[in-house]
Structures are given as structure tokens and as C-alpha cells.
């Protein structure tokens, strides 16, 4: 863990947080402690990458998760300098959460990119009568069960592709899904643990991505679909609104309203649209090159403030 680092001076040490079950608490202790030691040794800025925070999860989902899962986030924050979130909204919640551990932290956000190199290498792919539902079954807020409610007579002779990224799809659920698809002459395809290349091929084939999640810290699947020239239908989540402000290719319905999701899906597959406009509308967010520009500017600005504070602190101690 953290071994084999290049022998050079670091300006920034970035730690990536993840809630852990109790059995891995010792692993977390070692990881965060070593990250802190490396930052101190190099007199580097210690940054924490924040995907989402417990207070945000509790407000959106009403779930109060065990503080033990986040114990070392607080310990790391006590000696950190920057909390880097994925969205502006995420940064607001991060400031509320981390202020209890360190009153003088800096906060900023930077939208991540997709694997645009692989997506571009796939090239053009012809559309077919395909609807993709991207979800996972390991987290209730992904709302994976809602896919059953989407299947209706309007999808006759369509392909419904269930794309599952992490964990297993319960066998009983697949059986129910196959029976419902058979009832309406819908071709069901179940995809698990796909490579990026295969995922982008299928996203480019699709007419629509349905994204039924009830909470996201960022929400990268809609960005992937739009960059593939595929429209997206999602519940109205604040982060999706933020990232897609002024852009094309995504429609929203009231969060949790499965009937509205089904109705709008049927409408959208009958509507023509310009694939290239959808792709270009999101390209400034999606591409790796644009991300490099964003992260460079964000970290450079924060590091400049860090250096000024460090000099002031050294001067005061003298």
C-alpha cells in the first residue's frame, strides 16, 4: 500500500475516500496515516477527494449510516488542506461535514471526465431499437427494481438492455424481468462487468439511456451516454441539473415517479434528435483533455493559497 512511489518531490497528495466496513478499519488507518506522512515529508498540500458525504446521503435518502464507516475521513481532514468535490453541490455538503474536523480547510470542485479516449476509438456505430437501463443492485438508491415498471406494449420489438456495473443481479429478478419482457415481445439483454469498449459500443447503439437512480454524487453514466450521442432520461437530481445546465440530451421527471419515467420514456423513443448536437453539448465536460484543464486550474489555485498560508505560518512561528 503506497509502496513503490517515484523518488521525487510531491506538491500535492490526493487521497480518495471510500466508506469501509468495520473489518477493514485497520487498512483504512494505515492508508490515511501514510498519506498524511507523505504529505508532511514533502511539505505537500494534502487534498481529499470527496464523492459524497454522510450528511448529504442522510438528507437525500433518509439513511443514517454508521459513523464508523467514515471515521478516518475525519482523521484525515484534521491535517488536510483541500476538500475536492465532484460538483458544486457536493462541495456545499462537504463544507458542512468537514468543518467539524478542521475550520480552515479550502473547498473546491472539479467535474470528472469519462474514458473519452476509448469512446472515441470505438468510432461510429449505427443506432438500433435499443433502450439501456444502467443501474446496480448493491445499493438501494440505484432503484434497480424500477426497470420492471418500464416494460410495456410500446416497447414491442425493442431490445431492453440491463447494464449492471458492480455486484451480481439477483437470479430471481432476472427471471421476473424475462417473463415480463416475453409478455410484451421485448428482447432482453443482460450485461454485467462490461469493458469500457463494449459499454460504449452499446451506448452508441441505443436510442435512450434510462437512469433510474435516486441519488448521485456526480452521475457519470448520463455523461457517457450523451457523449455517445444518446439521449438520457433520469429522475430530477440536483447534481444532474448542475452538470447539464444549458446542455442538450437529457430529460428529467419528478424524483421517484416511476409512472412519469415510463410515460416520458415512451415519448422520447418516438422523438427525432440530433446525435451530434447531444455529443457536442456535453463534450466540454466529458473529454479527458477538458478535465486536465479543469483539474490543473483547480489544483494550481488551491496550491497557491496553500503556499501563501504555509509561508505565513512559518513566518508567524519564527
mmCIF file of C-alpha atoms in Angstrom:
data_model
loop_
_atom_site.group_PDB
_atom_site.id
_atom_site.type_symbol
_atom_site.label_atom_id
_atom_site.label_comp_id
_atom_site.label_asym_id
_atom_site.label_seq_id
_atom_site.Cartn_x
_atom_site.Cartn_y
_atom_site.Cartn_z
ATOM 1 C CA UNK A 1 0.000 0.000 0.000
ATOM 2 C CA UNK A 2 1.523 3.309 -1.153
ATOM 3 C CA UNK A 3 4.769 1.444 -1.872
ATOM 4 C CA UNK A 4 6.868 1.904 -4.978
ATOM 5 C CA UNK A 5 6.360 5.666 -5.154
ATOM 6 C CA UNK A 6 8.737 7.518 -7.510
ATOM 7 C CA UNK A 7 11.680 9.225 -5.846
ATOM 8 C CA UNK A 8 10.694 12.807 -6.489
ATOM 9 C CA UNK A 9 9.185 15.707 -4.613
ATOM 10 C CA UNK A 10 5.392 15.882 -4.405
ATOM 11 C CA UNK A 11 3.496 19.160 -4.366
ATOM 12 C CA UNK A 12 0.075 17.588 -3.781
ATOM 13 C CA UNK A 13 -1.017 14.330 -2.158
ATOM 14 C CA UNK A 14 -4.595 13.406 -3.114
ATOM 15 C CA UNK A 15 -6.439 10.808 -1.039
ATOM 16 C CA UNK A 16 -9.569 9.132 -2.361
ATOM 17 C CA UNK A 17 -12.148 8.449 0.353
ATOM 18 C CA UNK A 18 -14.417 5.445 0.481
ATOM 19 C CA UNK A 19 -16.663 4.226 3.306
ATOM 20 C CA UNK A 20 -15.386 0.913 4.630
ATOM 21 C CA UNK A 21 -16.996 -1.865 6.649
ATOM 22 C CA UNK A 22 -15.575 -2.286 10.143
ATOM 23 C CA UNK A 23 -13.492 -5.287 9.192
ATOM 24 C CA UNK A 24 -11.275 -3.074 7.034
ATOM 25 C CA UNK A 25 -10.805 -0.306 9.595
ATOM 26 C CA UNK A 26 -7.137 -1.193 10.183
ATOM 27 C CA UNK A 27 -6.482 -0.982 6.450
ATOM 28 C CA UNK A 28 -8.016 2.499 6.419
ATOM 29 C CA UNK A 29 -5.894 3.559 9.395
ATOM 30 C CA UNK A 30 -2.698 2.555 7.581
ATOM 31 C CA UNK A 31 -3.764 4.153 4.284
ATOM 32 C CA UNK A 32 -4.740 7.569 5.643
ATOM 33 C CA UNK A 33 -1.812 7.687 8.075
ATOM 34 C CA UNK A 34 0.687 7.007 5.291
ATOM 35 C CA UNK A 35 -0.895 9.589 3.023
ATOM 36 C CA UNK A 36 -0.528 12.146 5.811
ATOM 37 C CA UNK A 37 3.097 11.182 6.451
ATOM 38 C CA UNK A 38 3.971 11.523 2.764
ATOM 39 C CA UNK A 39 2.375 14.981 2.632
ATOM 40 C CA UNK A 40 4.294 16.112 5.735
ATOM 41 C CA UNK A 41 7.572 14.670 4.482
ATOM 42 C CA UNK A 42 7.266 16.554 1.185
ATOM 43 C CA UNK A 43 5.629 19.626 2.736
ATOM 44 C CA UNK A 44 2.913 18.984 0.197
ATOM 45 C CA UNK A 45 -0.709 20.039 0.125
ATOM 46 C CA UNK A 46 -2.909 17.192 1.358
ATOM 47 C CA UNK A 47 -6.198 17.012 -0.554
ATOM 48 C CA UNK A 48 -9.190 14.728 -0.019
ATOM 49 C CA UNK A 49 -11.328 13.726 -2.988
ATOM 50 C CA UNK A 50 -14.941 13.756 -1.812
ATOM 51 C CA UNK A 51 -17.530 11.831 -3.825
ATOM 52 C CA UNK A 52 -20.333 12.285 -1.317
ATOM 53 C CA UNK A 53 -20.640 12.856 2.429
ATOM 54 C CA UNK A 54 -22.834 11.252 5.134
ATOM 55 C CA UNK A 55 -24.890 14.413 5.724
ATOM 56 C CA UNK A 56 -25.766 14.587 2.018
ATOM 57 C CA UNK A 57 -26.768 10.908 1.917
ATOM 58 C CA UNK A 58 -28.925 11.330 5.009
ATOM 59 C CA UNK A 59 -30.713 14.391 3.625
ATOM 60 C CA UNK A 60 -31.423 12.853 0.209
ATOM 61 C CA UNK A 61 -32.189 9.269 1.226
ATOM 62 C CA UNK A 62 -33.098 9.477 4.902
ATOM 63 C CA UNK A 63 -30.354 6.927 5.666
ATOM 64 C CA UNK A 64 -28.156 7.450 8.696
ATOM 65 C CA UNK A 65 -25.072 5.334 8.123
ATOM 66 C CA UNK A 66 -22.696 4.168 10.808
ATOM 67 C CA UNK A 67 -20.123 6.852 11.744
ATOM 68 C CA UNK A 68 -17.510 4.082 11.982
ATOM 69 C CA UNK A 69 -17.557 3.746 8.191
ATOM 70 C CA UNK A 70 -16.375 7.361 7.884
ATOM 71 C CA UNK A 71 -14.134 7.537 10.974
ATOM 72 C CA UNK A 72 -10.867 8.023 9.112
ATOM 73 C CA UNK A 73 -12.294 10.683 6.810
ATOM 74 C CA UNK A 74 -12.422 12.969 9.840
ATOM 75 C CA UNK A 75 -8.945 11.989 10.997
ATOM 76 C CA UNK A 76 -7.539 12.690 7.544
ATOM 77 C CA UNK A 77 -9.387 16.015 7.349
ATOM 78 C CA UNK A 78 -7.701 17.280 10.522
ATOM 79 C CA UNK A 79 -4.397 17.568 8.688
ATOM 80 C CA UNK A 80 -5.736 18.162 5.161
ATOM 81 C CA UNK A 81 -5.735 21.464 3.293
ATOM 82 C CA UNK A 82 -8.259 20.948 0.472
ATOM 83 C CA UNK A 83 -11.526 19.055 0.100
ATOM 84 C CA UNK A 84 -12.065 18.498 -3.613
ATOM 85 C CA UNK A 85 -15.637 17.522 -4.541
ATOM 86 C CA UNK A 86 -17.005 16.408 -7.897
ATOM 87 C CA UNK A 87 -19.712 19.086 -8.056
ATOM 88 C CA UNK A 88 -20.502 22.499 -6.625
ATOM 89 C CA UNK A 89 -23.418 20.987 -4.713
ATOM 90 C CA UNK A 90 -21.178 18.274 -3.324
ATOM 91 C CA UNK A 91 -18.749 20.930 -2.163
ATOM 92 C CA UNK A 92 -21.531 22.636 -0.188
ATOM 93 C CA UNK A 93 -22.291 19.439 1.717
ATOM 94 C CA UNK A 94 -18.585 18.677 2.137
ATOM 95 C CA UNK A 95 -18.065 22.055 3.810
ATOM 96 C CA UNK A 96 -20.927 21.361 6.213
ATOM 97 C CA UNK A 97 -19.483 17.939 7.063
ATOM 98 C CA UNK A 98 -15.747 18.554 7.235
ATOM 99 C CA UNK A 99 -15.922 21.884 9.088
ATOM 100 C CA UNK A 100 -16.400 19.897 12.306
ATOM 101 C CA UNK A 101 -12.907 18.410 11.868
ATOM 102 C CA UNK A 102 -10.959 21.403 10.524
ATOM 103 C CA UNK A 103 -12.175 25.001 10.442
ATOM 104 C CA UNK A 104 -9.552 26.269 7.978
ATOM 105 C CA UNK A 105 -9.983 23.860 5.054
ATOM 106 C CA UNK A 106 -10.242 25.001 1.451
ATOM 107 C CA UNK A 107 -13.150 23.695 -0.647
ATOM 108 C CA UNK A 108 -13.499 23.405 -4.406
ATOM 109 C CA UNK A 109 -14.964 21.110 -7.040
ATOM 110 C CA UNK A 110 -13.932 19.669 -10.399
ATOM 111 C CA UNK A 111 -16.159 17.698 -12.783
ATOM 112 C CA UNK A 112 -14.535 14.368 -13.750
ATOM 113 C CA UNK A 113 -14.211 13.115 -17.326
ATOM 114 C CA UNK A 114 -15.295 9.840 -18.884
ATOM 115 C CA UNK A 115 -12.922 7.466 -20.683
ATOM 116 C CA UNK A 116 -13.233 9.571 -23.822
ATOM 117 C CA UNK A 117 -10.171 8.005 -25.487
ATOM 118 C CA UNK A 118 -11.829 4.581 -25.608
ATOM 119 C CA UNK A 119 -15.172 6.075 -26.596
ATOM 120 C CA UNK A 120 -13.592 7.981 -29.484
ATOM 121 C CA UNK A 121 -11.656 4.898 -30.610
ATOM 122 C CA UNK A 122 -14.915 2.938 -30.978
ATOM 123 C CA UNK A 123 -15.919 5.210 -33.852
ATOM 124 C CA UNK A 124 -19.396 5.495 -35.332
ATOM 125 C CA UNK A 125 -21.972 2.820 -34.517
ATOM 126 C CA UNK A 126 -25.432 2.584 -36.093
ATOM 127 C CA UNK A 127 -28.439 3.087 -33.854
ATOM 128 C CA UNK A 128 -30.954 0.290 -33.338
ATOM 129 C CA UNK A 129 -34.194 -0.073 -31.389
ATOM 130 C CA UNK A 130 -32.415 -0.336 -28.071
ATOM 131 C CA UNK A 131 -33.100 1.121 -24.640
ATOM 132 C CA UNK A 132 -30.435 0.767 -21.961
ATOM 133 C CA UNK A 133 -31.123 0.863 -18.243
ATOM 134 C CA UNK A 134 -27.891 1.363 -16.321
ATOM 135 C CA UNK A 135 -28.003 0.501 -12.628
ATOM 136 C CA UNK A 136 -26.598 -1.744 -9.936
ATOM 137 C CA UNK A 137 -28.203 -3.965 -7.324
ATOM 138 C CA UNK A 138 -25.771 -3.443 -4.437
ATOM 139 C CA UNK A 139 -27.289 -0.087 -3.365
ATOM 140 C CA UNK A 140 -30.993 0.558 -2.826
ATOM 141 C CA UNK A 141 -30.768 4.166 -4.026
ATOM 142 C CA UNK A 142 -29.875 2.948 -7.517
ATOM 143 C CA UNK A 143 -33.548 1.928 -7.726
ATOM 144 C CA UNK A 144 -32.807 -1.106 -9.898
ATOM 145 C CA UNK A 145 -36.181 -2.748 -9.250
ATOM 146 C CA UNK A 146 -37.900 0.052 -11.194
ATOM 147 C CA UNK A 147 -36.844 -1.468 -14.514
ATOM 148 C CA UNK A 148 -39.771 -3.902 -14.232
ATOM 149 C CA UNK A 149 -42.213 -0.993 -14.280
ATOM 150 C CA UNK A 150 -40.782 0.381 -17.527
ATOM 151 C CA UNK A 151 -41.752 -2.580 -19.694
ATOM 152 C CA UNK A 152 -44.996 -2.065 -21.606
ATOM 153 C CA UNK A 153 -46.575 -2.630 -25.015
ATOM 154 C CA UNK A 154 -44.900 0.465 -26.509
ATOM 155 C CA UNK A 155 -41.575 -1.380 -26.331
ATOM 156 C CA UNK A 156 -42.719 -4.269 -28.532
ATOM 157 C CA UNK A 157 -39.846 -5.440 -30.774
ATOM 158 C CA UNK A 158 -37.369 -3.252 -28.884
ATOM 159 C CA UNK A 159 -34.228 -4.512 -27.169
ATOM 160 C CA UNK A 160 -34.072 -3.707 -23.463
ATOM 161 C CA UNK A 161 -30.500 -3.909 -22.226
ATOM 162 C CA UNK A 162 -29.939 -4.078 -18.484
ATOM 163 C CA UNK A 163 -26.384 -2.869 -17.846
ATOM 164 C CA UNK A 164 -25.116 -3.744 -14.366
ATOM 165 C CA UNK A 165 -21.766 -2.374 -13.287
ATOM 166 C CA UNK A 166 -20.988 -3.736 -9.815
ATOM 167 C CA UNK A 167 -22.091 -6.858 -7.953
ATOM 168 C CA UNK A 168 -24.494 -9.560 -9.074
ATOM 169 C CA UNK A 169 -28.021 -9.297 -10.442
ATOM 170 C CA UNK A 170 -30.324 -11.500 -8.330
ATOM 171 C CA UNK A 171 -31.352 -14.569 -10.341
ATOM 172 C CA UNK A 172 -34.947 -14.218 -9.219
ATOM 173 C CA UNK A 173 -35.112 -10.672 -10.549
ATOM 174 C CA UNK A 174 -33.771 -11.728 -13.948
ATOM 175 C CA UNK A 175 -36.459 -14.425 -14.116
ATOM 176 C CA UNK A 176 -39.199 -11.859 -13.426
ATOM 177 C CA UNK A 177 -37.698 -9.493 -15.966
ATOM 178 C CA UNK A 178 -37.523 -12.168 -18.678
ATOM 179 C CA UNK A 179 -41.155 -13.108 -18.093
ATOM 180 C CA UNK A 180 -42.317 -9.508 -18.358
ATOM 181 C CA UNK A 181 -40.244 -8.862 -21.489
ATOM 182 C CA UNK A 182 -41.621 -12.039 -23.087
ATOM 183 C CA UNK A 183 -45.160 -10.843 -22.353
ATOM 184 C CA UNK A 184 -44.583 -7.722 -24.482
ATOM 185 C CA UNK A 185 -42.226 -9.188 -27.146
ATOM 186 C CA UNK A 186 -39.249 -7.258 -25.798
ATOM 187 C CA UNK A 187 -35.794 -8.725 -26.354
ATOM 188 C CA UNK A 188 -33.952 -8.676 -23.029
ATOM 189 C CA UNK A 189 -30.153 -8.482 -22.889
ATOM 190 C CA UNK A 190 -28.384 -8.598 -19.532
ATOM 191 C CA UNK A 191 -24.860 -7.209 -19.430
ATOM 192 C CA UNK A 192 -22.538 -7.432 -16.435
ATOM 193 C CA UNK A 193 -18.996 -6.154 -15.871
ATOM 194 C CA UNK A 194 -18.561 -4.908 -19.424
ATOM 195 C CA UNK A 195 -15.320 -3.463 -20.725
ATOM 196 C CA UNK A 196 -15.384 0.259 -21.490
ATOM 197 C CA UNK A 197 -15.151 -0.524 -25.193
ATOM 198 C CA UNK A 198 -18.188 -2.818 -25.186
ATOM 199 C CA UNK A 199 -20.118 -0.401 -22.985
ATOM 200 C CA UNK A 200 -19.535 2.492 -25.373
ATOM 201 C CA UNK A 201 -20.479 0.374 -28.398
ATOM 202 C CA UNK A 202 -23.833 -0.435 -26.826
ATOM 203 C CA UNK A 203 -24.408 3.131 -25.632
ATOM 204 C CA UNK A 204 -23.859 4.324 -29.196
ATOM 205 C CA UNK A 205 -26.367 1.757 -30.483
ATOM 206 C CA UNK A 206 -29.067 2.862 -28.050
ATOM 207 C CA UNK A 207 -31.814 5.359 -28.686
ATOM 208 C CA UNK A 208 -32.112 6.134 -24.997
ATOM 209 C CA UNK A 209 -30.434 5.571 -21.633
ATOM 210 C CA UNK A 210 -32.808 5.364 -18.697
ATOM 211 C CA UNK A 211 -31.047 6.193 -15.435
ATOM 212 C CA UNK A 212 -33.399 5.472 -12.501
ATOM 213 C CA UNK A 213 -31.037 6.417 -9.651
ATOM 214 C CA UNK A 214 -32.481 8.316 -6.692
ATOM 215 C CA UNK A 215 -29.150 9.814 -5.562
ATOM 216 C CA UNK A 216 -25.791 10.570 -7.172
ATOM 217 C CA UNK A 217 -22.643 12.313 -6.073
ATOM 218 C CA UNK A 218 -21.986 13.090 -9.743
ATOM 219 C CA UNK A 219 -23.667 10.648 -12.122
ATOM 220 C CA UNK A 220 -21.223 9.616 -14.833
ATOM 221 C CA UNK A 221 -23.436 7.217 -16.892
ATOM 222 C CA UNK A 222 -25.583 10.070 -18.298
ATOM 223 C CA UNK A 223 -22.406 11.888 -19.386
ATOM 224 C CA UNK A 224 -21.147 8.718 -21.088
ATOM 225 C CA UNK A 225 -24.424 8.263 -22.945
ATOM 226 C CA UNK A 226 -24.650 11.874 -24.097
ATOM 227 C CA UNK A 227 -21.060 11.784 -25.346
ATOM 228 C CA UNK A 228 -22.089 8.692 -27.331
ATOM 229 C CA UNK A 229 -24.852 10.757 -28.974
ATOM 230 C CA UNK A 230 -27.578 9.070 -26.939
ATOM 231 C CA UNK A 231 -30.307 10.893 -25.056
ATOM 232 C CA UNK A 232 -30.865 10.298 -21.344
ATOM 233 C CA UNK A 233 -33.948 10.103 -19.149
ATOM 234 C CA UNK A 234 -33.400 10.465 -15.419
ATOM 235 C CA UNK A 235 -35.041 11.471 -12.201
ATOM 236 C CA UNK A 236 -34.596 15.135 -11.341
ATOM 237 C CA UNK A 237 -31.426 15.052 -9.244
ATOM 238 C CA UNK A 238 -29.707 18.329 -8.302
ATOM 239 C CA UNK A 239 -26.244 17.222 -9.456
ATOM 240 C CA UNK A 240 -27.552 16.154 -12.871
ATOM 241 C CA UNK A 241 -29.213 19.554 -13.206
ATOM 242 C CA UNK A 242 -25.973 21.272 -12.241
ATOM 243 C CA UNK A 243 -23.731 19.411 -14.669
ATOM 244 C CA UNK A 244 -26.257 19.657 -17.526
ATOM 245 C CA UNK A 245 -27.142 23.320 -17.099
ATOM 246 C CA UNK A 246 -27.578 24.756 -20.602
ATOM 247 C CA UNK A 247 -26.806 21.437 -22.307
ATOM 248 C CA UNK A 248 -28.858 19.132 -24.515
ATOM 249 C CA UNK A 249 -29.731 15.467 -24.488
ATOM 250 C CA UNK A 250 -31.170 14.835 -21.025
ATOM 251 C CA UNK A 251 -34.772 14.966 -19.782
ATOM 252 C CA UNK A 252 -35.961 14.826 -16.173
ATOM 253 C CA UNK A 253 -39.077 13.646 -14.389
ATOM 254 C CA UNK A 254 -40.025 14.072 -10.750
ATOM 255 C CA UNK A 255 -37.707 12.106 -8.489
ATOM 256 C CA UNK A 256 -39.221 8.710 -7.638
ATOM 257 C CA UNK A 257 -42.199 8.984 -10.019
ATOM 258 C CA UNK A 258 -41.902 5.689 -11.898
ATOM 259 C CA UNK A 259 -45.079 6.268 -13.904
ATOM 260 C CA UNK A 260 -43.748 9.596 -15.179
ATOM 261 C CA UNK A 261 -40.466 7.879 -16.040
ATOM 262 C CA UNK A 262 -42.315 5.276 -18.117
ATOM 263 C CA UNK A 263 -44.511 7.847 -19.882
ATOM 264 C CA UNK A 264 -41.586 10.077 -20.812
ATOM 265 C CA UNK A 265 -39.540 7.080 -21.994
ATOM 266 C CA UNK A 266 -42.282 6.159 -24.472
ATOM 267 C CA UNK A 267 -42.416 9.762 -25.722
ATOM 268 C CA UNK A 268 -38.656 10.090 -26.090
ATOM 269 C CA UNK A 269 -38.114 6.983 -28.202
ATOM 270 C CA UNK A 270 -40.577 8.430 -30.737
ATOM 271 C CA UNK A 271 -38.856 11.839 -30.912
ATOM 272 C CA UNK A 272 -36.130 12.546 -33.502
ATOM 273 C CA UNK A 273 -32.983 14.276 -32.286
ATOM 274 C CA UNK A 274 -29.553 15.365 -33.483
ATOM 275 C CA UNK A 275 -26.953 12.929 -32.146
ATOM 276 C CA UNK A 276 -24.045 15.235 -32.912
ATOM 277 C CA UNK A 277 -25.604 18.146 -31.047
ATOM 278 C CA UNK A 278 -26.107 15.950 -27.999
ATOM 279 C CA UNK A 279 -22.497 14.806 -28.155
ATOM 280 C CA UNK A 280 -21.031 18.273 -28.651
ATOM 281 C CA UNK A 281 -23.202 19.763 -25.930
ATOM 282 C CA UNK A 282 -21.523 17.608 -23.266
ATOM 283 C CA UNK A 283 -18.025 17.285 -24.756
ATOM 284 C CA UNK A 284 -16.522 20.046 -22.633
ATOM 285 C CA UNK A 285 -17.424 18.031 -19.538
ATOM 286 C CA UNK A 286 -16.788 14.549 -20.919
ATOM 287 C CA UNK A 287 -13.376 14.655 -22.590
ATOM 288 C CA UNK A 288 -10.149 13.855 -20.806
ATOM 289 C CA UNK A 289 -8.463 16.928 -22.289
ATOM 290 C CA UNK A 290 -11.070 19.240 -20.794
ATOM 291 C CA UNK A 291 -10.699 17.517 -17.434
ATOM 292 C CA UNK A 292 -6.943 18.086 -17.474
ATOM 293 C CA UNK A 293 -7.562 21.802 -17.937
ATOM 294 C CA UNK A 294 -10.098 21.875 -15.088
ATOM 295 C CA UNK A 295 -8.052 19.897 -12.586
ATOM 296 C CA UNK A 296 -4.871 21.800 -13.425
ATOM 297 C CA UNK A 297 -6.556 25.145 -12.792
ATOM 298 C CA UNK A 298 -8.315 23.965 -9.640
ATOM 299 C CA UNK A 299 -5.257 22.402 -8.019
ATOM 300 C CA UNK A 300 -2.944 25.255 -9.095
ATOM 301 C CA UNK A 301 -5.241 27.818 -7.480
ATOM 302 C CA UNK A 302 -5.540 25.808 -4.264
ATOM 303 C CA UNK A 303 -1.803 25.132 -4.128
ATOM 304 C CA UNK A 304 -1.037 28.844 -4.471
ATOM 305 C CA UNK A 305 -3.228 29.552 -1.456
ATOM 306 C CA UNK A 306 -1.590 26.659 0.400
ATOM 307 C CA UNK A 307 1.892 28.088 -0.255
ATOM 308 C CA UNK A 308 0.857 31.538 0.946
ATOM 309 C CA UNK A 309 -0.639 30.082 4.125
ATOM 310 C CA UNK A 310 2.436 27.923 4.687
ATOM 311 C CA UNK A 311 4.782 30.907 4.353
ATOM 312 C CA UNK A 312 2.628 32.967 6.710
ATOM 313 C CA UNK A 313 2.572 30.110 9.191
ATOM 314 C CA UNK A 314 6.364 29.711 9.068
ATOM 315 C CA UNK A 315 6.809 33.460 9.462
ATOM 316 C CA UNK A 316 4.489 33.535 12.475
ATOM 317 C CA UNK A 317 6.336 30.663 14.140
ATOM 318 C CA UNK A 318 9.633 32.468 13.687
#
